[in-house]
Coordinates of C-alpha atoms and ligand atoms in Angstrom, one line a residue:
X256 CA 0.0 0.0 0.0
X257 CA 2.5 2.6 -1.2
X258 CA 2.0 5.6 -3.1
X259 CA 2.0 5.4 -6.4
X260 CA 2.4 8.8 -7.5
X261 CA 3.6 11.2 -4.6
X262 CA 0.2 13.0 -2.9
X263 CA -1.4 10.2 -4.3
X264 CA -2.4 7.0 -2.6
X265 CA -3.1 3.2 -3.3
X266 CA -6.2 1.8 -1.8
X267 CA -6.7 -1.7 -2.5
X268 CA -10.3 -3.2 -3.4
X269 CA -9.7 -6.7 -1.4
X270 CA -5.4 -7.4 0.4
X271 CA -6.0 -10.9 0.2
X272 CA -2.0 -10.7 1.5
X273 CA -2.9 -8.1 4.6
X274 CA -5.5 -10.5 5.8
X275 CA -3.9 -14.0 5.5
X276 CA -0.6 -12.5 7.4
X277 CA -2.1 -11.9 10.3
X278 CA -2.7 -16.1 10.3
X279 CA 0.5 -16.4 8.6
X280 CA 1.8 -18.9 11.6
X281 CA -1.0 -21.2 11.0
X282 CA -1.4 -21.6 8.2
X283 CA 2.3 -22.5 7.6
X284 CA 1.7 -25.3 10.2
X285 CA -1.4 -26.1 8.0
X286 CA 0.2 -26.6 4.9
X287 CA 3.5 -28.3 6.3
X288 CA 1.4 -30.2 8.7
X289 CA -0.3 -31.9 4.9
X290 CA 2.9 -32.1 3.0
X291 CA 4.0 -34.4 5.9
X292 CA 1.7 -36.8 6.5
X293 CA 0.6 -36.9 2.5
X294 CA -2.5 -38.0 2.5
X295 CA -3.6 -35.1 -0.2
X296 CA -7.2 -35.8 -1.4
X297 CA -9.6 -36.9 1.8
X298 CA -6.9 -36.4 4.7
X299 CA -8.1 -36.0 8.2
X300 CA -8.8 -32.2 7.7
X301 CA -11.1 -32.6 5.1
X302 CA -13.7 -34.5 8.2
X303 CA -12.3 -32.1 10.5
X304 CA -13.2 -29.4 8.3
X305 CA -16.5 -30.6 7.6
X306 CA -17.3 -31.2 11.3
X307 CA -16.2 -27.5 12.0
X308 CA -17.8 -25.6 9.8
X309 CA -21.4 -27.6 9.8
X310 CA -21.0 -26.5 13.8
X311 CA -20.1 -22.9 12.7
X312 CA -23.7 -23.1 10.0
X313 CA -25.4 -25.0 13.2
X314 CA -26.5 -27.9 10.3
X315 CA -26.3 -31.6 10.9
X316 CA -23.8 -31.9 7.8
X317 CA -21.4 -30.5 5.7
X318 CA -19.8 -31.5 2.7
X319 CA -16.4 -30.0 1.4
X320 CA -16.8 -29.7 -2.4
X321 CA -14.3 -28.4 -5.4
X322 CA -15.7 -25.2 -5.5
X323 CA -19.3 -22.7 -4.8
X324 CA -20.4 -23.7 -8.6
X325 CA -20.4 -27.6 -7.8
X326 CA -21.7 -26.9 -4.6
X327 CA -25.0 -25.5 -6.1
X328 CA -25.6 -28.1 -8.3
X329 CA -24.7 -31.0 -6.2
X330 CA -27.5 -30.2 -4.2
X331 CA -29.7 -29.6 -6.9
X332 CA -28.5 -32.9 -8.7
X333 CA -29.4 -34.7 -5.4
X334 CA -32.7 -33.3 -4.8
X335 CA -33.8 -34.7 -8.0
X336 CA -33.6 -31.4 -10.1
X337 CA -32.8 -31.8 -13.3
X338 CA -34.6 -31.7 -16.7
X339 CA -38.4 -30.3 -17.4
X340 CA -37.8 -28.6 -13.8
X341 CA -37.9 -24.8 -13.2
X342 CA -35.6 -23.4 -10.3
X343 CA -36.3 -19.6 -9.4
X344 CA -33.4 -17.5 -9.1
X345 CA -32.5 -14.1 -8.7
X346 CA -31.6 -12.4 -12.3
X347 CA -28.8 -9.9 -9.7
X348 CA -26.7 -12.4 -8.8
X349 CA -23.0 -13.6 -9.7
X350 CA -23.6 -15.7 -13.0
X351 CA -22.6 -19.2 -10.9
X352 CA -25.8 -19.3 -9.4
X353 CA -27.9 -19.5 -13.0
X354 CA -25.0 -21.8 -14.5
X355 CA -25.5 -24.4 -11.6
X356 CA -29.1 -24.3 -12.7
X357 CA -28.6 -24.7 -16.6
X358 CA -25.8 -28.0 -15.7
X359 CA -28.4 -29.6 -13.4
X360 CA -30.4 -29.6 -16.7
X361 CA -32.9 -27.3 -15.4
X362 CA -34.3 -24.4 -16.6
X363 CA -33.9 -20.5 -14.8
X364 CA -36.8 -18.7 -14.4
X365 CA -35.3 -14.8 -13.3
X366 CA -36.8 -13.2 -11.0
X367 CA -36.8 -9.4 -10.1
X368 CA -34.9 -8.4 -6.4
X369 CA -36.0 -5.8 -4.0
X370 CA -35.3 -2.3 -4.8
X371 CA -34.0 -1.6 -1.2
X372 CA -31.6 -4.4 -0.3
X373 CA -31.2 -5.8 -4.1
X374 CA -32.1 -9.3 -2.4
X375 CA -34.8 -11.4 -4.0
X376 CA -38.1 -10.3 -4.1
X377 CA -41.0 -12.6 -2.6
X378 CA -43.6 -11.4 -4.4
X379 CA -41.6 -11.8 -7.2
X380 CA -40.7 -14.6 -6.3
X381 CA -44.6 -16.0 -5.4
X382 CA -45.8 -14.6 -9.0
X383 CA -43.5 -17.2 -10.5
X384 CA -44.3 -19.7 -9.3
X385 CA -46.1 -22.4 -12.1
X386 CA -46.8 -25.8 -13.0
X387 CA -43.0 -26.9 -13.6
X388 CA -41.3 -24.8 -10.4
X389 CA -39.8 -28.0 -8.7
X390 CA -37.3 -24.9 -6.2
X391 CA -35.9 -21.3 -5.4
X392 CA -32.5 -20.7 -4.6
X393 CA -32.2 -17.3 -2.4
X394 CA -29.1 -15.8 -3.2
X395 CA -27.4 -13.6 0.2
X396 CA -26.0 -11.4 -1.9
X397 CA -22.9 -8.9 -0.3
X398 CA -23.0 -10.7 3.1
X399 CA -26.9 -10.0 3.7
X400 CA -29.0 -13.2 4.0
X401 CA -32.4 -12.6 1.6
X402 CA -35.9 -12.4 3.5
X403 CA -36.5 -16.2 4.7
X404 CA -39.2 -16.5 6.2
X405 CA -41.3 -14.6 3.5
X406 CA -39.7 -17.2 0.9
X407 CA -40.3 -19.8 2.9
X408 CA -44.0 -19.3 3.2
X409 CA -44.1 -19.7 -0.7
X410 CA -42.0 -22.5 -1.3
X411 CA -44.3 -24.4 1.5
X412 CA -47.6 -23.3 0.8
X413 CA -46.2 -24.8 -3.4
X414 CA -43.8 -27.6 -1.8
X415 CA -40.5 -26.8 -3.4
X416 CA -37.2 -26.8 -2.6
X417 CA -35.6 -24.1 -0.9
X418 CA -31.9 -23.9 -1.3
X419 CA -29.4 -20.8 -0.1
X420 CA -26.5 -20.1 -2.5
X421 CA -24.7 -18.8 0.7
X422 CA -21.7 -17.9 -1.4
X423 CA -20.9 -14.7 -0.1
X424 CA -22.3 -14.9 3.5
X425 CA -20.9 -16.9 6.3
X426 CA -21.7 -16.3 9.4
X427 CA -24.7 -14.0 8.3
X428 CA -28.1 -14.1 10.0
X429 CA -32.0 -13.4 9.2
X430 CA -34.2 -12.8 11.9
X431 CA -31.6 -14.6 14.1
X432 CA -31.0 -17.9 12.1
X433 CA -27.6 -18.6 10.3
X434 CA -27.0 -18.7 6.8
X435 CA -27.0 -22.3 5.9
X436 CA -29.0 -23.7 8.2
X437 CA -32.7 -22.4 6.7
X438 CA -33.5 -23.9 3.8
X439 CA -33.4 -27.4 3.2
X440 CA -29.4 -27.3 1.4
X441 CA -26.9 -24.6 0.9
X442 CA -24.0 -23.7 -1.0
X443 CA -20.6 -22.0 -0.1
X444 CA -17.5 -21.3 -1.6
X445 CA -13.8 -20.6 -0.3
X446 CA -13.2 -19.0 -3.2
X447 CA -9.9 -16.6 -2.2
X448 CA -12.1 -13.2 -2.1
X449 CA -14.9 -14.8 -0.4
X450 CA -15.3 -14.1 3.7
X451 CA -13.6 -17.4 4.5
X452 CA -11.0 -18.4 1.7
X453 CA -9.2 -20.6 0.6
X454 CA -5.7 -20.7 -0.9
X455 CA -7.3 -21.7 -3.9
X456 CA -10.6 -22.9 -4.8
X457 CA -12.9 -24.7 -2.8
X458 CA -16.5 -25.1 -1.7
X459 CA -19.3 -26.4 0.7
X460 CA -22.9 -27.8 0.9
X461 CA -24.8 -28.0 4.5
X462 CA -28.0 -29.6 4.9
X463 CA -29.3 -30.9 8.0
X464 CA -31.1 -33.9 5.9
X465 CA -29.3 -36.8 6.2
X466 CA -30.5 -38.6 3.4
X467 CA -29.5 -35.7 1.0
X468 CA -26.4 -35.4 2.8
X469 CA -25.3 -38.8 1.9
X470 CA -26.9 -38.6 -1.8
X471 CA -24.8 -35.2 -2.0
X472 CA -21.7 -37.4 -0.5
X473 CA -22.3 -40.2 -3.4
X474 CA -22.8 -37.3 -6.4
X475 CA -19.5 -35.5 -5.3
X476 CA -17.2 -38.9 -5.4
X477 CA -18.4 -40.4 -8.9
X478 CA -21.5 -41.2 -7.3
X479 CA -19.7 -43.9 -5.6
X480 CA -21.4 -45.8 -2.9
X481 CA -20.2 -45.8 0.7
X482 CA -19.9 -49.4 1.4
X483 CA -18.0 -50.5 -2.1
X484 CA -15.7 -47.9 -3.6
X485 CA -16.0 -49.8 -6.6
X486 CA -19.6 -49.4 -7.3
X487 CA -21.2 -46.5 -8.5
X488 CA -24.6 -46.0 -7.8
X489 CA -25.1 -42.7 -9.4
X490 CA -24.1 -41.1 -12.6
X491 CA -21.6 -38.3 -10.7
X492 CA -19.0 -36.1 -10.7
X493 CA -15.6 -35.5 -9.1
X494 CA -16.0 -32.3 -7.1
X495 CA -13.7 -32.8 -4.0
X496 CA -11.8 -30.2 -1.3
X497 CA -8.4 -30.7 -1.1
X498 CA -6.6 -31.8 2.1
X499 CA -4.8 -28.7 2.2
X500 CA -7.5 -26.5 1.4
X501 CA -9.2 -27.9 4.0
X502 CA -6.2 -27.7 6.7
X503 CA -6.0 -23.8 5.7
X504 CA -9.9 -23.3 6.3
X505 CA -9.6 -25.4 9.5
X506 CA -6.9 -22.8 10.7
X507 CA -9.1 -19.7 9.4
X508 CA -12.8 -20.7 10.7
X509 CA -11.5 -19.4 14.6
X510 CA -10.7 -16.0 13.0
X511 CA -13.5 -16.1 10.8
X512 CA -15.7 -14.4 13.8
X513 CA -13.2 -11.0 14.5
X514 CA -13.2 -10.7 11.0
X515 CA -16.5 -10.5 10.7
X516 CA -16.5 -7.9 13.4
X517 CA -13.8 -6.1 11.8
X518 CA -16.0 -5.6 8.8
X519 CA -19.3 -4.6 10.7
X520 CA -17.3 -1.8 12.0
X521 CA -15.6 -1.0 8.9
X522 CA -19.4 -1.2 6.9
X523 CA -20.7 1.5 10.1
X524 CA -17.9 3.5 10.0
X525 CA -18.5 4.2 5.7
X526 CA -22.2 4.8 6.6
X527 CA -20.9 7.5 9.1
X528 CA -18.5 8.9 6.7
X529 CA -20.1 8.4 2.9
X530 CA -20.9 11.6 1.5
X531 CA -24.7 12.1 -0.1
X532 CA -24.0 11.4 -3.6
X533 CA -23.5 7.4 -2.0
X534 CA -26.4 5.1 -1.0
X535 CA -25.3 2.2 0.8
X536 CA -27.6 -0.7 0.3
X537 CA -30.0 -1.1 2.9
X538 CA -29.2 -3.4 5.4
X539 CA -33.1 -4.9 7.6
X540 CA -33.3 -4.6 11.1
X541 CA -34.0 -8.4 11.2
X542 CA -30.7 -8.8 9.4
X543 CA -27.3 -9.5 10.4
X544 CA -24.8 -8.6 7.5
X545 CA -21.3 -9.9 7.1
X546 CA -20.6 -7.5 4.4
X547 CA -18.5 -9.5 1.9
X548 CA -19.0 -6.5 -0.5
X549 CA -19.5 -2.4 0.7
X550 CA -22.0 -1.9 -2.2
X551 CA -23.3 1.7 -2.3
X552 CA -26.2 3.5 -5.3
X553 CA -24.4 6.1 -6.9
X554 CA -26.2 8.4 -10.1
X555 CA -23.1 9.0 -12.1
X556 CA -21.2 6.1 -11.5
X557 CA -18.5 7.0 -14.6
X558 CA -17.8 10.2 -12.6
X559 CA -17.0 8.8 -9.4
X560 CA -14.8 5.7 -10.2
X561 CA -12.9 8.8 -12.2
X562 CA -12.2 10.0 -9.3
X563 CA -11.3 6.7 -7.2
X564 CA -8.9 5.9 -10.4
X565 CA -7.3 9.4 -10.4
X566 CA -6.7 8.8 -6.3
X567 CA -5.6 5.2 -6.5
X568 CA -8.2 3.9 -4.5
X569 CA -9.8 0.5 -6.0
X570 CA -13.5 -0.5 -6.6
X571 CA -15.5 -2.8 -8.3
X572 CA -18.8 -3.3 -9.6
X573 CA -20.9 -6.8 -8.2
X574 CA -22.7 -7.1 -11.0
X575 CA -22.5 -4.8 -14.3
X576 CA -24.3 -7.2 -16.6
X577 CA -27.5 -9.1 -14.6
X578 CA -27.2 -12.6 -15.4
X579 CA -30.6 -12.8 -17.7
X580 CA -28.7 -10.2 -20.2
X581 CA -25.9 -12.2 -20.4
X582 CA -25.2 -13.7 -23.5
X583 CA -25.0 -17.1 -22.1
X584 CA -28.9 -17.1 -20.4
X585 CA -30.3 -14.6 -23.0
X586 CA -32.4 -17.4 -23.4
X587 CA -34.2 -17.6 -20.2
X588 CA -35.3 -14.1 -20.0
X589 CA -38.7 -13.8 -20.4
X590 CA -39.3 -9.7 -20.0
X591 CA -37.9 -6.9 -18.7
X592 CA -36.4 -7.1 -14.5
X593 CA -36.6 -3.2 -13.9
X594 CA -34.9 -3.5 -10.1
X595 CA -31.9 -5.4 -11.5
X596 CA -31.9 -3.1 -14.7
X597 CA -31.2 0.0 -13.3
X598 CA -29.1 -1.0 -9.9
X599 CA -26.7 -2.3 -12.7
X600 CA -25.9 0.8 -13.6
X601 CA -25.8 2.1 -10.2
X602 CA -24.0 -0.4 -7.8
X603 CA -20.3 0.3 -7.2
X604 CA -18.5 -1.5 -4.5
X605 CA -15.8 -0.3 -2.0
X606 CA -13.2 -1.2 -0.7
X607 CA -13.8 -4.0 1.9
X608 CA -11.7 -6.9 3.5
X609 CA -10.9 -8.7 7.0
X610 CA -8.3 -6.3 8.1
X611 CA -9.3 -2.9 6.5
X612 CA -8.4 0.0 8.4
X613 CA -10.8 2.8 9.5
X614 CA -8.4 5.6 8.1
X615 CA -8.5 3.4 5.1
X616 CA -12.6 3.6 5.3
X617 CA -11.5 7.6 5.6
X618 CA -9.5 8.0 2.9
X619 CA -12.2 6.3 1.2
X620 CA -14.9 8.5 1.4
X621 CA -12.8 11.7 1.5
X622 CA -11.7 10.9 -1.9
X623 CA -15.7 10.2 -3.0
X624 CA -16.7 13.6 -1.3
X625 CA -14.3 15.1 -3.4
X626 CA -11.2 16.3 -1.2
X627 CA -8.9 14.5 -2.9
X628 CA -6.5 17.2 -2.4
X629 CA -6.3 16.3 1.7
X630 CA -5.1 13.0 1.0
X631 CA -1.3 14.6 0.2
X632 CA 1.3 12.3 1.6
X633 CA -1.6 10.4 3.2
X634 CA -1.1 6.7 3.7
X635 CA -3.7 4.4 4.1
Ligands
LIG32 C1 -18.5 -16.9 -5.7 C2 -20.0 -17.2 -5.9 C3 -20.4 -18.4 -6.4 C4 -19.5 -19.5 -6.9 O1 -18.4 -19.9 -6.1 P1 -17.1 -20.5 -6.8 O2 -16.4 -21.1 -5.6 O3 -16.4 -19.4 -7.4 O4 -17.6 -21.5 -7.8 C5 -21.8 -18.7 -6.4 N1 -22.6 -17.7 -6.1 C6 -22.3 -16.5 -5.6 C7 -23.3 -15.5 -5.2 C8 -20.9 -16.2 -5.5 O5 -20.5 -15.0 -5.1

C-alpha cells in the first residue's frame, strides 16, 4: 500500500496478502502439517473441516466440495432437479448461481430483487411460481441473507425446494438464524475473495437432511457408494476439497468471527462517513450482514470511479451485466427485471476486507466527497 504517485495513494479493493498474514503462523503449520503426512485428497482435515464448519452453520452436515459452482448443483442434482424442472433465481446475482441451474439440466426462471436491499423479491418470487417450479434458490447477496421466512412461506404453501446459495455470507443471519441452516441445502465457496477463503478454490454444501447429505456425499465422489468404492450407484462427478484447502480453512474458521466484526465496524464507520451522492444498500433490522462486498447506489457512476482511479483507490462493480442479459442465459429471460436493470448501472462496490483499516474507510470516502487534495502524503 504505497504511493504510487507522490500525494497520491493506493487503496486496494480486497489485500488478500494483509489479511492472510495476520494467520501467517497457522497456516504454515497447516500446509506443512499436509505435505508431511501426505495424505492429499480426503486427509483427516477434510472431516475435521467438515465437522467445524457444519458447527459454525449450526446444520447436521457439511460437505467439502471443489468449489461454490459444484456446490449448487450437487444439491440440486441430489434433490432430483434436473430436466423439465424450473428453479427460481434471482436475475442480480453472480452468473454461478444461474450456470449451476442450466448443468443440473434445469431451466432459470429470473426473478426481479428488492429495490432496497437488491435481495430477492418474494412477491416476485410468489408470481413465479407455475406448474413446472420443482425450487428457489435465495441468493445472500454482499454478506446480507435474503428475507426467509417470507420465501419460505411460498415455497411451503407450493412444496419446493428451498436452497441458499450462501456464497458470499458466512456467518450471516436473518431474523436470528444462520445462513445455511434455513433452507433445506446450501452452497458455499472458499473462493480466495470470499469471507472465509481458501488458498485456492474450494467449496461447501450443508444440509441438516441426512439422506440428501449422503446422496450429495455419493454425487461429489463419482457417485460412488459408501460401502464399495467400486460401485457407483449414481451417474456423478468429481468435485472434492483438497486436504490442504481444507487444513487452511480449518486454521481460518477461529478467525473467521473478529473478522467478521472487523467488517461490521468498517461497513458503520462508511455509513458514518459516505458523502450524499452514496447510497449504501440497505441493510433490515431483522438482518445480520457480514458484508462480503461495501456496495453503495451512486447516479453517475463514470464520474465517481474517475475520481477513485485518479486517487488510487480500487472499486468494483458486483454485477454490471444481470445474469438474464448475459449472453449465455439470453435465453431464459422472459421480459424486462426493472430492479436489477437499473441498480446495474448504479451499484459500485468499495473497498472491503478482514483487516481494513478505518483511516482506510477515511480515505475512502474523503476521496468520494471530493477532497482529494487532503489526501497529500496520506497513507492508508
Ligand atoms: C462466488 C460465488 C459463487 C461461486 O463460487 P465459486 O467457488 O467461485 O464456484 C456462487 N454464487 C455467488 C453468489 C458467488 O458470489
Amino acid at each position: 500500500m504505497n504511493a504510487t504517485v507522490p500525494g497520491t495513494v493506493t487503496v486496494p479493493f480486497l489485500d488478500l496478502a494483509a489479511d492472510n498474514a495476520v494467520l501467517r503462523d497457522d497456516l504454515d503449520l497447516a500446509w506443512k502439517s499436509v505435505t508431511g503426512h501426505g495424505r492429499f485428497v480426503g486427509g483427516p482435515e477434510v472431516a475435521a473441516f467438515e465437522t467445524a464448519f457444519a458447527g459454525f452453520c449450526g446444520t447436521r452436515h457439511a460437505l467439502g466440495v471443489g468449489n461454490g459452482t459444484d456446490a449448487l448443483e450437487i444439491i440440486l442434482r441430489s434433490l432430483g432437479i434436473g430436466r423439465g424442472d424450473e428453479v427460481i433465481v434471482p436475475a442480480n446475482s453472480f452468473v454461478a448461481t444461474v450456470e449451476a441451474v442450466c448443468t443440473a439440466g434445469a431451466r432459470p426462471r429470473f426473478v426481479d430483487v428488492l429495490p432496497d436491499t437488491l435481495l430477492l423479491d418474494p412477491d416476485q418470487v410468489a408470481a413465479a411460481v407455475g406448474p413446472r417450479t420443482a425450487a428457489v434458490i435465495a441468493v445472500h447477496l454482499f454478506g446480507q441473507m435474503a428475507d426467509m421466512p417470507a420465501l419460505e412461506a411460498i415455497t411451503r404453501a407450493h412444496g419446493l425446494a428451498l436452497v441458499e446459495d450462501a456464497a458470499q455470507a458466512h456467518g450471516a443471519e436473518f431474523a436470528g438464524r444462520r445462513a445455511g441452516s434455513v433452507g433445506v441445502a446450501a452452497a458455499f465457496s472458499f473462493y480466495p475473495g470470499k469471507n472465509l477463503g481458501a488458498l485456492g478454490d474450494g467449496g461447501a454444501v450443508v444440509t441438516d437432511d441426512t439422506g440428501l447429505a449422503a446422496r450429495m456425499r455419493c454425487l461429489a465422489d463419482h457417485g460412488r457408494s459408501d460401502t464399495d468404492r467400486h460401485r457407483h450407484p449414481l451417474r456423478g462427478v468429481n468435485s472434492r476439497l483438497d486436504t490442504l484447502q481444507a487444513a487452511i480453512l480449518l486454521a481460518k474458521l477461529p478467525a473467521l468471527d473478529a473478522a467478521t466484526a472487523h467488517r461490521r465496524a468498517a461497513m458503520t464507520l462508511y455509513r458514518d462517513l459516505l458523502p450524499a451522492c452514496c447510497t449504501p444498500v440497505v441493510q433490515r433490522p431483522e438482518a445480520a450482514s457480514v458484508h462480503h462486498l461495501a456496495v453503495v447506489q451512486v447516479d453517475d457512476r463514470a464520474a465517481v470511479t474517475a475520481r477513485l482511479d485518479a486517487h488510487g483507490v480500487g472499486w468494483g462493480v458486483h454485477y454490471p451485466v444481470p445474469c438474464h442479459r448475459q449472453p449465455a442465459f439470453a435465453e431464459f429471460a422472459d421480459g424486462p427485471l426493472p430492479v436489477t436493470e437499473a441498480a446495474a448501472g448504479r451499484i459500485l462496490s468499495l473497498p472491503m476486507y478482514a483487516t481494513i483499516a478505518a483511516e482506510t474507510v477515511g480515505i475512502v470516502c474523503a476521496v468520494l466527497a471530493g477532497g482529494g487534495a487532503v489526501l497529500s502524503g496520506a497513507r492508508p
